[in-house]
Coordinates of C-alpha atoms in Angstrom, one line a residue:
X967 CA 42.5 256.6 65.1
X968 CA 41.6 256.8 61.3
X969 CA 39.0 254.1 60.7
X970 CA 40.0 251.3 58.8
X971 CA 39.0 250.9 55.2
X972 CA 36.7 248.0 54.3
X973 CA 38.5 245.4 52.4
X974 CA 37.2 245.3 48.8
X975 CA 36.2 242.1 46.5
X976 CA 38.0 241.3 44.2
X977 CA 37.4 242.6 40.6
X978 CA 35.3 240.7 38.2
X979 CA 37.8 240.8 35.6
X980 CA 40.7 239.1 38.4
X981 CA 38.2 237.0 39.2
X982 CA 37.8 236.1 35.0
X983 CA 41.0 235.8 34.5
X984 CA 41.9 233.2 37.3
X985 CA 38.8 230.5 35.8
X986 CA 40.4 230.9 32.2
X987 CA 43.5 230.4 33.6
X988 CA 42.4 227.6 36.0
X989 CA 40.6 226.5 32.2
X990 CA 43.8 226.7 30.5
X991 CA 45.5 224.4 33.2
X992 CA 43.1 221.8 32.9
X993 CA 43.5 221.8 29.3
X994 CA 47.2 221.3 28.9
X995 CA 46.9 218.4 31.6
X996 CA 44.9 217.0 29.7
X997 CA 46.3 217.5 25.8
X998 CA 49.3 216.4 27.2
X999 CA 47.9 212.9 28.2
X1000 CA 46.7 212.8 24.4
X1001 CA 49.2 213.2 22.9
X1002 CA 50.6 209.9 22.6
X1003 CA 47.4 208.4 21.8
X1004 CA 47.1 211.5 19.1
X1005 CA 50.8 211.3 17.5
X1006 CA 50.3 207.3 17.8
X1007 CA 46.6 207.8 15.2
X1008 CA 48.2 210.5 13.1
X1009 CA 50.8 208.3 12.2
X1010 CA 48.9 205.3 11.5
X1011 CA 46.7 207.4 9.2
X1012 CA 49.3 208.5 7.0
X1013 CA 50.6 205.4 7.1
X1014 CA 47.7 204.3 5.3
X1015 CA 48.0 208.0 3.0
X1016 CA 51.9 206.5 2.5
X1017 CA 50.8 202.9 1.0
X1018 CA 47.9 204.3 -0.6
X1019 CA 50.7 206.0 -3.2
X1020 CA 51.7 202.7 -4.1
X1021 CA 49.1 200.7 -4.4
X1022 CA 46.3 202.8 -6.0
X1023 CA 45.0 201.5 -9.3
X1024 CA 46.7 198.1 -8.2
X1025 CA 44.7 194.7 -7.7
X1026 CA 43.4 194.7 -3.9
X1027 CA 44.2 198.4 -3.1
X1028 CA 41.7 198.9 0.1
X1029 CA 42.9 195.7 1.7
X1030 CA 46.7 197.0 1.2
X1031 CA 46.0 200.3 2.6
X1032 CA 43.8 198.2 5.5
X1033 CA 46.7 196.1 6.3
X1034 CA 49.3 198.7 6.1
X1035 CA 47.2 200.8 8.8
X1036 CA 47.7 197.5 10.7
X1037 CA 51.4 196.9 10.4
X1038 CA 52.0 201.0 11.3
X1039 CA 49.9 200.0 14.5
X1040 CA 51.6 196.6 15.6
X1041 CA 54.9 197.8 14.3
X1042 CA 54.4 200.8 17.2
X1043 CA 53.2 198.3 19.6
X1044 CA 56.9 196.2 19.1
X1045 CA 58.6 199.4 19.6
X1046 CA 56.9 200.2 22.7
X1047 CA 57.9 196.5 24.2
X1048 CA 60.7 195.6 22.7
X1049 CA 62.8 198.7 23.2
X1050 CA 64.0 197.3 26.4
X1051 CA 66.1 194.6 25.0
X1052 CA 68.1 197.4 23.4
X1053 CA 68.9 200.0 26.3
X1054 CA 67.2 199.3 29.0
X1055 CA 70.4 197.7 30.8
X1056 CA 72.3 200.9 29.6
X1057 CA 70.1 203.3 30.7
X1058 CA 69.3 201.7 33.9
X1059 CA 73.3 201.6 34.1
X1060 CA 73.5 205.2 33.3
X1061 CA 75.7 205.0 30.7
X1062 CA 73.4 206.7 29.1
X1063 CA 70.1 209.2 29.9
X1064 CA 66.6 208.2 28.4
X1065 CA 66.5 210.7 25.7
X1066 CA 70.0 210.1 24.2
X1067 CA 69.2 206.0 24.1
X1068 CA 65.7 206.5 22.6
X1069 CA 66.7 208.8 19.9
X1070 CA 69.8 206.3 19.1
X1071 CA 67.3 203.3 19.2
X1072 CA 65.0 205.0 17.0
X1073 CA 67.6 205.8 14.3
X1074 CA 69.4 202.3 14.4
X1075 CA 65.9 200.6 14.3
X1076 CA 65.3 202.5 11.4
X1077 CA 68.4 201.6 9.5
X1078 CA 68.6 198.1 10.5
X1079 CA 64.9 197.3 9.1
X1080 CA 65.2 199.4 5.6
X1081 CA 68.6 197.7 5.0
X1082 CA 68.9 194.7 6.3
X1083 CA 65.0 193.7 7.6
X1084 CA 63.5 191.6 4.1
X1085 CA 64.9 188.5 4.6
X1086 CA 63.3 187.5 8.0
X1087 CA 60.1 188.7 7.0
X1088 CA 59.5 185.0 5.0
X1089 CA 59.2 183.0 7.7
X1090 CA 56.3 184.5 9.2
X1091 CA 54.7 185.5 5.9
X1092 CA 54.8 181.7 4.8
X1093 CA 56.4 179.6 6.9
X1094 CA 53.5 178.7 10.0
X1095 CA 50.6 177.9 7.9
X1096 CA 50.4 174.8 6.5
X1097 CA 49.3 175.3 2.4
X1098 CA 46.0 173.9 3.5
X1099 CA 45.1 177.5 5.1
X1100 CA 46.7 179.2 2.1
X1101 CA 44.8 177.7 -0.9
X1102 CA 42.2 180.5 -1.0
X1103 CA 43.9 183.7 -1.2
X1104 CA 40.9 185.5 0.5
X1105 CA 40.9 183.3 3.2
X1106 CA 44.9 184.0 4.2
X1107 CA 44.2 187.3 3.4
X1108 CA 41.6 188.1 6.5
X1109 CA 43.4 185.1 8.4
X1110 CA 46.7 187.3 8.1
X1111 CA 44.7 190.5 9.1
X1112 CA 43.1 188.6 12.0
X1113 CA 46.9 187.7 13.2
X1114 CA 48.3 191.9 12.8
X1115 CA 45.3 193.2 15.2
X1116 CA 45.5 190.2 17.5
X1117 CA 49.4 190.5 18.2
X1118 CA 49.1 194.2 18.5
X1119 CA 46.5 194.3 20.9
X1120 CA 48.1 191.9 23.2
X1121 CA 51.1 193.4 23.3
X1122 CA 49.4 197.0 23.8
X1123 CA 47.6 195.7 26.8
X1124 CA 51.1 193.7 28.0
X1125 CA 53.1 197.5 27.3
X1126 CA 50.0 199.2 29.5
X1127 CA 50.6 196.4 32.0
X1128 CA 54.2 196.9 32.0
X1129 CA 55.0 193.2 31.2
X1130 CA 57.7 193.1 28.9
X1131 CA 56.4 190.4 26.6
X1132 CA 57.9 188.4 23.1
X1133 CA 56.7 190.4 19.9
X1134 CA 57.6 186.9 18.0
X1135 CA 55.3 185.1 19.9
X1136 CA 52.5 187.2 19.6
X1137 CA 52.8 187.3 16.4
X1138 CA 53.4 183.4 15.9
X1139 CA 50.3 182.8 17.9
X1140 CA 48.3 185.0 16.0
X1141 CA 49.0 183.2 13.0
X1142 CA 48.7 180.2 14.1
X1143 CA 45.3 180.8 15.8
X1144 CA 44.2 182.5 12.4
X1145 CA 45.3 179.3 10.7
X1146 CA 43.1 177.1 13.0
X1147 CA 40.2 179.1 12.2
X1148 CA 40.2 179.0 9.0
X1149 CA 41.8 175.4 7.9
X1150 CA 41.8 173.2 11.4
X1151 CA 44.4 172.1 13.4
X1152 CA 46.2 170.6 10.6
X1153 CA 47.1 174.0 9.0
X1154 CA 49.8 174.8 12.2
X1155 CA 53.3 174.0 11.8
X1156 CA 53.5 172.4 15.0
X1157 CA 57.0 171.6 15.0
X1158 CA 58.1 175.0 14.8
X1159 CA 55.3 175.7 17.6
X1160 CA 57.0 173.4 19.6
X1161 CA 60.9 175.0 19.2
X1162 CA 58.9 178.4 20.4
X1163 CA 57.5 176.8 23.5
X1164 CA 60.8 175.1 24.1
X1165 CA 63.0 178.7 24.3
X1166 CA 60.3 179.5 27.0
X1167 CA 62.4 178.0 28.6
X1168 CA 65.7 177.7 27.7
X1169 CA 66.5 181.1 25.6
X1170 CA 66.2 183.2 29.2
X1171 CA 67.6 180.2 31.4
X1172 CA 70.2 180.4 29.0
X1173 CA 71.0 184.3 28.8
X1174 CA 71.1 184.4 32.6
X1175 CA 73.6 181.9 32.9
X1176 CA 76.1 183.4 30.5
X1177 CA 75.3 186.7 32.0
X1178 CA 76.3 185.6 35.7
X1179 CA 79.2 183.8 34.0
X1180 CA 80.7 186.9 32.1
X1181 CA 79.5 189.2 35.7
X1182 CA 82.0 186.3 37.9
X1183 CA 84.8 186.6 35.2
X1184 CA 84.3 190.8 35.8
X1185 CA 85.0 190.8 39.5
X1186 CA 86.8 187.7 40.0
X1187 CA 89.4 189.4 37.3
X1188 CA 89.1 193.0 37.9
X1189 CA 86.5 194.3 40.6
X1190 CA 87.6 192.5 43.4
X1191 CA 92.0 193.1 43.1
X1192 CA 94.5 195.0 44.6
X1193 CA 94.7 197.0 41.6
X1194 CA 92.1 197.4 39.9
X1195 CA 92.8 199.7 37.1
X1196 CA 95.9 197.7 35.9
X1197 CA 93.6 194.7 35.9
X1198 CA 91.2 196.8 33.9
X1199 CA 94.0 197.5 30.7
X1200 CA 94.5 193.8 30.6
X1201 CA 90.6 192.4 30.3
X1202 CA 88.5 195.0 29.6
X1203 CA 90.0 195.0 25.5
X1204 CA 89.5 190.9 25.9
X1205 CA 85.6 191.8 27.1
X1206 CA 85.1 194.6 24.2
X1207 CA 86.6 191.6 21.9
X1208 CA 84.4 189.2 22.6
X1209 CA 81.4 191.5 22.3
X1210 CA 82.5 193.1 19.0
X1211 CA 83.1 189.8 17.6
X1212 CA 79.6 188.6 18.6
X1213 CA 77.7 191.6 17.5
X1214 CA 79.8 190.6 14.2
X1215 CA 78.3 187.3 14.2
X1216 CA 75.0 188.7 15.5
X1217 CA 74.6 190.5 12.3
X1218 CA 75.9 188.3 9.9
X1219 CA 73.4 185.6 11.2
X1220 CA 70.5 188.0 11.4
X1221 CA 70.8 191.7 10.6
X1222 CA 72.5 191.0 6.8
X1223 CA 70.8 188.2 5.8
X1224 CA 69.8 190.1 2.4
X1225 CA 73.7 190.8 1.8
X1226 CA 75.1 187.4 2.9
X1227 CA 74.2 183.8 2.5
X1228 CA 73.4 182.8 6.0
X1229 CA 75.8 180.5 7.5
X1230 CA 76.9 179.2 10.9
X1231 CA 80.7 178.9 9.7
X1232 CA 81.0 182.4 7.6
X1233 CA 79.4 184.3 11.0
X1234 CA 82.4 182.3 13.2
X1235 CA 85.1 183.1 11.0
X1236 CA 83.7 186.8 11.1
X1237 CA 82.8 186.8 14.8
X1238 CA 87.0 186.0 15.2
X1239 CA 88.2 188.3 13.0
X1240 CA 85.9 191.3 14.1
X1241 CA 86.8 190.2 17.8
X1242 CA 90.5 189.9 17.5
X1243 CA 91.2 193.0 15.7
X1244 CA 88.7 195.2 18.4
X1245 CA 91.1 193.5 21.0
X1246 CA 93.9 194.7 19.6
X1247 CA 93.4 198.0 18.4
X1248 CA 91.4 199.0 21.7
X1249 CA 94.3 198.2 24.6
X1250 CA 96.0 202.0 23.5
X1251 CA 92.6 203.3 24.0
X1252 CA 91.9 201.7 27.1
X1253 CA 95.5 202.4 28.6
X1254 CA 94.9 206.3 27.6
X1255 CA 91.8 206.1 29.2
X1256 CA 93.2 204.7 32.3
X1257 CA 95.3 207.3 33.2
X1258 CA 95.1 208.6 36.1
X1259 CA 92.1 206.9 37.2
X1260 CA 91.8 206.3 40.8
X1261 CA 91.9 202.5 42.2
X1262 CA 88.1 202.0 42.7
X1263 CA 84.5 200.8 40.9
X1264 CA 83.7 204.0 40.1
X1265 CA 86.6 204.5 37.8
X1266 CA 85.7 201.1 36.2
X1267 CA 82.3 202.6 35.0
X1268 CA 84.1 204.9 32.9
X1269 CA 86.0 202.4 30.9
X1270 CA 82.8 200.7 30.5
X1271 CA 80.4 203.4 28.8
X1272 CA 81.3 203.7 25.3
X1273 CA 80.8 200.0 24.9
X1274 CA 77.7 199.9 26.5
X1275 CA 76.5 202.9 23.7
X1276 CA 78.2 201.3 20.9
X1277 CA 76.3 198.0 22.1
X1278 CA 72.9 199.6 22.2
X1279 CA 73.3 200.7 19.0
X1280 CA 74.7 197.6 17.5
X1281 CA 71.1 195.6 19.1
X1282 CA 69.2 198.1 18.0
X1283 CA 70.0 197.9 14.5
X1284 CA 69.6 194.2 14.7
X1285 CA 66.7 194.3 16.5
X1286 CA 65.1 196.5 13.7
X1287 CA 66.6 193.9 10.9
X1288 CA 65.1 191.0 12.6
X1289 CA 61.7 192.0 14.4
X1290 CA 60.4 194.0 11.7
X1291 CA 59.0 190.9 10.1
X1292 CA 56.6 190.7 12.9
X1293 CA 55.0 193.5 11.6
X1294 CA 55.8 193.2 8.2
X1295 CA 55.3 189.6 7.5
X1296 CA 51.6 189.0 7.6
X1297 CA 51.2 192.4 5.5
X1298 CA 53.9 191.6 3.0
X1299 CA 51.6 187.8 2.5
X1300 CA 48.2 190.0 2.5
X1301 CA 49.8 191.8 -0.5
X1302 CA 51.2 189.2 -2.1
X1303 CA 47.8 187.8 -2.2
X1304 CA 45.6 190.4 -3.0
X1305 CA 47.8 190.7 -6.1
X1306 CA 49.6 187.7 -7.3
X1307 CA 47.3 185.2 -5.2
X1308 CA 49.9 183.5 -3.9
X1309 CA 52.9 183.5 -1.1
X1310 CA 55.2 181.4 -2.2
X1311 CA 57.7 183.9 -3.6
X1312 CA 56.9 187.0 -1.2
X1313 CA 58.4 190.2 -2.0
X1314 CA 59.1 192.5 0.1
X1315 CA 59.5 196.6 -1.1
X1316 CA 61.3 199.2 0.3
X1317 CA 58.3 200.8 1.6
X1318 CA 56.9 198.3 4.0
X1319 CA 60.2 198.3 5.3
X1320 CA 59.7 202.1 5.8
X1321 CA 56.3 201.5 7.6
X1322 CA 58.0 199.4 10.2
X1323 CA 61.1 201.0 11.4
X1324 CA 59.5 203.9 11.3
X1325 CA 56.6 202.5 13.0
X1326 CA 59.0 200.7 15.4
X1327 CA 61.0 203.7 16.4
X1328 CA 57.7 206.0 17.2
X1329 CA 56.3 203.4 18.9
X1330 CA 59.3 203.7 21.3
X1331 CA 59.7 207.5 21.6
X1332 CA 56.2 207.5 22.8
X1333 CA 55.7 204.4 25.1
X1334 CA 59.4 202.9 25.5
X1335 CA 60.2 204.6 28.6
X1336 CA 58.0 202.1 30.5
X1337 CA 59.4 199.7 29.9
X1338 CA 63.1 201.0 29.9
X1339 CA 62.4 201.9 33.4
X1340 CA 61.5 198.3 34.9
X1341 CA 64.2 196.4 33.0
X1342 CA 66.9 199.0 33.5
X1343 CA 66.3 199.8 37.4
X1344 CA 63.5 197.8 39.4
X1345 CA 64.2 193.9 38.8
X1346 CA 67.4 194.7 40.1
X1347 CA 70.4 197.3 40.5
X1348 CA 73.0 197.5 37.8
X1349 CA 75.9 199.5 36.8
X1350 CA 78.1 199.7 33.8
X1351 CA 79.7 196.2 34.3
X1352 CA 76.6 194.3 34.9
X1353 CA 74.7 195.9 31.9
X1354 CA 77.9 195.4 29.9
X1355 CA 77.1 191.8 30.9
X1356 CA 73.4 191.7 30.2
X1357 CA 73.9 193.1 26.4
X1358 CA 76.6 190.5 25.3
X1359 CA 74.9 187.6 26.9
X1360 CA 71.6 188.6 25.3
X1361 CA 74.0 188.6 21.5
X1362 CA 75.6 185.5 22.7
X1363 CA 72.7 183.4 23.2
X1364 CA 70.8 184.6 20.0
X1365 CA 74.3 183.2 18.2
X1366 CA 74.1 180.3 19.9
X1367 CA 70.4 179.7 19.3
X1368 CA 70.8 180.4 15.8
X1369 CA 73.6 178.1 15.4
X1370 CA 71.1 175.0 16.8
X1371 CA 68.4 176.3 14.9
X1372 CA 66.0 177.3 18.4
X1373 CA 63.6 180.2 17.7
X1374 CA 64.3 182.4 20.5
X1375 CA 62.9 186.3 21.7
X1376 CA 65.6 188.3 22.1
X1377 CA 62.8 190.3 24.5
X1378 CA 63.2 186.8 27.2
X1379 CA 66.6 186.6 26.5
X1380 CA 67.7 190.3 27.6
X1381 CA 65.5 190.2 30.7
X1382 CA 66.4 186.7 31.6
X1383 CA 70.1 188.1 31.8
X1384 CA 69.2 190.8 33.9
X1385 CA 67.8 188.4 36.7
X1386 CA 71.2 186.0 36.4
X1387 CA 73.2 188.9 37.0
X1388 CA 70.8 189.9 39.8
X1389 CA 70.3 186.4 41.0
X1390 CA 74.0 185.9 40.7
X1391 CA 75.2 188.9 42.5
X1392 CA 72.8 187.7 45.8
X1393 CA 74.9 184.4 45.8
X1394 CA 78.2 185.6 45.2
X1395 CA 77.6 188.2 47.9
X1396 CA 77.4 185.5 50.3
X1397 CA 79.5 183.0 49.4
X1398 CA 82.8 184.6 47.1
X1399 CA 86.0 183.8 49.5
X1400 CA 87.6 186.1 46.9
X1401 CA 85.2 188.5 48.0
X1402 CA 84.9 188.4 51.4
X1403 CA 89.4 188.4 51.6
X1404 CA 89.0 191.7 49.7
X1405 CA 86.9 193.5 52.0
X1406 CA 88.4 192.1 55.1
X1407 CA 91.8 193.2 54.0
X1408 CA 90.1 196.6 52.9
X1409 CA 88.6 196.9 56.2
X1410 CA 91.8 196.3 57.8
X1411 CA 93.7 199.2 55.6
X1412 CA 91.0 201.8 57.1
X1413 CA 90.9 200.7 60.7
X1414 CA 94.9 201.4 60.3
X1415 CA 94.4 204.4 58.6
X1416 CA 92.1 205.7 61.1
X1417 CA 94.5 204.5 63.8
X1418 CA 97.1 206.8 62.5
X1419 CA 94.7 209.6 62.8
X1420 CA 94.1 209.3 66.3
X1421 CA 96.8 209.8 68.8
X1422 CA 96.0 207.0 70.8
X1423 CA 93.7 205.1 67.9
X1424 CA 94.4 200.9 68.0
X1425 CA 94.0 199.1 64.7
X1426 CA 90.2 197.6 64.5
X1427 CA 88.6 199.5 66.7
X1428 CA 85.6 200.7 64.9
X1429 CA 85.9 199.5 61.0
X1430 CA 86.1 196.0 62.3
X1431 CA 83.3 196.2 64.4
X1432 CA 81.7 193.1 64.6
X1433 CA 78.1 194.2 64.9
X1434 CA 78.9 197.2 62.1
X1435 CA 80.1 194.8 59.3
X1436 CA 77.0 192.7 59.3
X1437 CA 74.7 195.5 59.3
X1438 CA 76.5 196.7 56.7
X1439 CA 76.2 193.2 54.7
X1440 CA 72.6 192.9 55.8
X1441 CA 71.8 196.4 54.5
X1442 CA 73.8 195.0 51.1
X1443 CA 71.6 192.2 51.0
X1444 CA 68.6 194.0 51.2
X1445 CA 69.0 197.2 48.3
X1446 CA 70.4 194.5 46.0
X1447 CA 67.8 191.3 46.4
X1448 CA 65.9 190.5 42.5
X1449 CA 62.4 191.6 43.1
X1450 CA 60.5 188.7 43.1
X1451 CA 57.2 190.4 42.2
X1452 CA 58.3 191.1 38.5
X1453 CA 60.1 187.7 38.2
X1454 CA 56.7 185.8 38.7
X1455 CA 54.8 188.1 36.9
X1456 CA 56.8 188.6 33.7
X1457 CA 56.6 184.4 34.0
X1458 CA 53.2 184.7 34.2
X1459 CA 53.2 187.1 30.7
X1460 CA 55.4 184.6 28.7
X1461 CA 53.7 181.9 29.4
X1462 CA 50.2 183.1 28.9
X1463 CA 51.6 185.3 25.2
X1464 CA 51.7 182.7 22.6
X1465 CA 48.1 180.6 23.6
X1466 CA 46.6 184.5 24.5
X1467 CA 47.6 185.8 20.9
X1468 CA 46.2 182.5 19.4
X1469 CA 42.9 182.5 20.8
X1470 CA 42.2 186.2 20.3
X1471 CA 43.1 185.3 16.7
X1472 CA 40.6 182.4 16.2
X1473 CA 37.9 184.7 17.5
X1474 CA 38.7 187.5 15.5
X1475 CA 39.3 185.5 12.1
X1476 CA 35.7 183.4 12.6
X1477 CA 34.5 186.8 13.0
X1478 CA 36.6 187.6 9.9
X1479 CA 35.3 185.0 7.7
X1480 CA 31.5 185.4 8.2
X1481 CA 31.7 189.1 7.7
X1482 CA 34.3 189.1 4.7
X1483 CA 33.9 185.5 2.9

């Protein structure tokens, strides 16, 4: 018996190769979890390269470039919070995947705050300090500064948390808590501190209610009848209607306020117009999509998907039009002070605008998904319909708020519609007589069916089972319950945002002032 050979080490150079491979491993792991944090510094650094082109040789250059490295920064931050309030009901719907509604968000951010995103950016530029804390240019200057860096890092720390949180309110607060430190109490607008603690309230109260409304007219009307399809050609163009003509008025309220004179009546009349002519051209598009569609919910998603793009796109381009001056506002006052000294006539360039839907839309490619992911899929299940629901309450009750004159977050809004369709959906479960006829004459068709497939099958014997049905209702119950966790913390986050952003402000603006005044 030949004598086995001794098994030999293994070569140096294997042995090499593995640790720089093992090296290489490590590395990667590791570049990749930097390179958010590294794309996010990069940009606000040539941000600061960017403003430097147009302000060099100009009164106050260094603070400009300062507070443009500031805006890039807090104009990533709303991006990263706010994205939600765009597609998170879509993509949690899966109408659409992740990367498709990012990259769409980005672009229509982009778009909606370089053409349509100067005149909002006044009100927060002049509009919460009293003049008291604007007399000395310096002083609003660092005050103004003091408010960017506060906002941004609350709502950093809220997008680390995953607590989707109101970029208005930050930035209000920080303003306001600037203002404090440097002129008193007296130099807040507390009226307009009051309408903000007010929508705490009411803005997401509202959206939820006409989101459970709008989900009840859905299956009271379509989801839950004999035939659903034919149901489908007759309301679905009524429900694309209504939301073309309120993302219509949505945008002539908000996103065009630089091309159109605001005004309540103007928006109506072009809210109806929009509306009726979307109805009527879309019921030959809805009846050739229809065909040959099977009776069921999952041929309703279908008819619902386009809308839900073309909606995301719509908020998104609004959303960049209208939250951009929380970015852009305190910078657009720091340079309107640093080279006028004043703010009562603030103009606002093309290029800030640049800095903050582009600012915006990184933010979101890099640290939307978050975000996206909670609202969208774990405070409660939805599906076309109910995200169709979610998106034209949350442009319904910024209309209606800006008809009454309430400041509202679009962010409390859109997530206070998700939990009154979810909230919704638990009661109707239980208590829809429409509901519960439809699935007891279901059940009934498929014990007969069934039936006919046995030879000697009676009607009911196992699809009516008693004991069957209601551990089938239970186990509905259960997947589609609101998770109550998020509810009371996401409470927890609004109600702490605006008195958070303004005490982080007063601290950093005294520190402000002793170092710089």
């Amino acid at each position: 018996m030949a004598q086995q050979k001794p098994r030999l080490a293994k070569p140096t150079l294997d042995k090499d190769l593995e640790k720089l491979s093992s090296v290489e491993d490590a590395a990667r792991y590791t570049a990749r979890g930097l390179a958010a944090p590294g794309t996010a510094l990069l940009f606000i650094i040539l941000t600061a390269i960017f403003a430097s082109s147009y302000v060099t040789g100009k009164p106050g250059a260094i603070i400009i470039i300062a507070a443009a490295a500031l805006a890039g920064y807090m104009a990533m931050n709303i991006g990263a919070n706010d994205v939600t309030n765009n597609i998170g009901a879509a993509v949690g719907a899966r109408a659409m995947s992740m990367g498709f509604g990012l990259a769409l968000a980005a672009v229509f951010e982009v778009a909606g705050a370089v053409l349509a995103g100067g005149g909002v950016v006044h009100t927060i530029a002049s509009g919460i300090m009293a003049d008291t804390a604007t007399a000395s240019p310096d002083m609003l200057i660092w005050a103004m500064m003091a408010a960017m860096l506060s906002a941004a890092v609350l709502v950093n720390v809220a997008t680390w948390a995953g607590a989707p949180i109101s970029t208005t309110h930050s930035i209000v607060g920080g303003v306001m808590g600037a203002g404090i430190a440097a002129a008193g109490f007296g130099a807040v607008n507390w009226e307009m501190v009051a309408g903000i603690t007010a929508s705490w309230v009411i803005s997401p109260l509202l959206g939820g209610v006409i989101a459970a409304g709008f989900l009840l007219f859905v299956k009271e009307t379509i989801i839950y009848r004999e035939d659903k399809i034919a149901s489908a050609k007759t309301w679905v163009p009524v429900l694309i209607g209504i939301m073309t003509g309120a993302f219509a008025g949505y945008l002539a309220l908000i996103g065009f306020d630089q091309f159109l004179e605001r005004s309540a009546l103007r928006a109506t009349i072009i809210a109806l117009i929009c509306g009726l002519i979307a109805w009527r051209a879309l019921i030959p598009v809805i009846n050739r999509q229809a065909e040959g569609l099977e009776n069921r919910n999952q041929s309703l998603r279908k008819l619902f998907r386009i809308p839900l793009i073309l909606s995301a796109a719509l908020m998104s381009f609004a959303h960049g039009a209208n939250d951009v001056s929380n970015a852009i506002g305190p910078m657009a006052a720091i340079v309107s002070a640093a080279q006028n000294g004043l703010v009562e006539s603030v103009h606002v360039p093309t290029w800030e605008l640049v800095i903050g839907g582009l600012g915006i839309s990184l933010g979101l490619l890099l640290y939307g998904p978050k975000l996206v992911r909670l609202v969208g899929g774990e405070i409660t299940k939805l599906n076309p319909m109910r995200a169709y629901c979610v998106s034209l309450s949350t442009a319904l009750t910024v209309i209606v708020a800006s008809w009454v004159g309430l400041p509202v977050s679009s962010t409390h809004i859109a997530v206070g519609a998700v939990f009154g369709v979810g909230l919704f959906r638990e009661w109707y479960t239980r208590n829809s007589r429409r509901r519960y006829e439809y699935m007891r004459v279901r059940a009934g068709k498929d014990a007969d069916s069934e039936a006919d497939e046995k030879p000697n099958g009676k009607a009911g014997d196992k699809p009516s089972d008693r004991g069957s049905s209601e551990r089938n209702e239970y186990e509905t119950r259960r997947r589609y319950l609101v998770r109550r966790s998020h509810m009371l913390s996401i409470i927890a986050a609004w109600m702490i945002t605006l008195p958070a952003a303004a005490g982080l402000a007063a601290i950093i603006a005294t520190v402000m002032f002793s170092l710089f005044l």
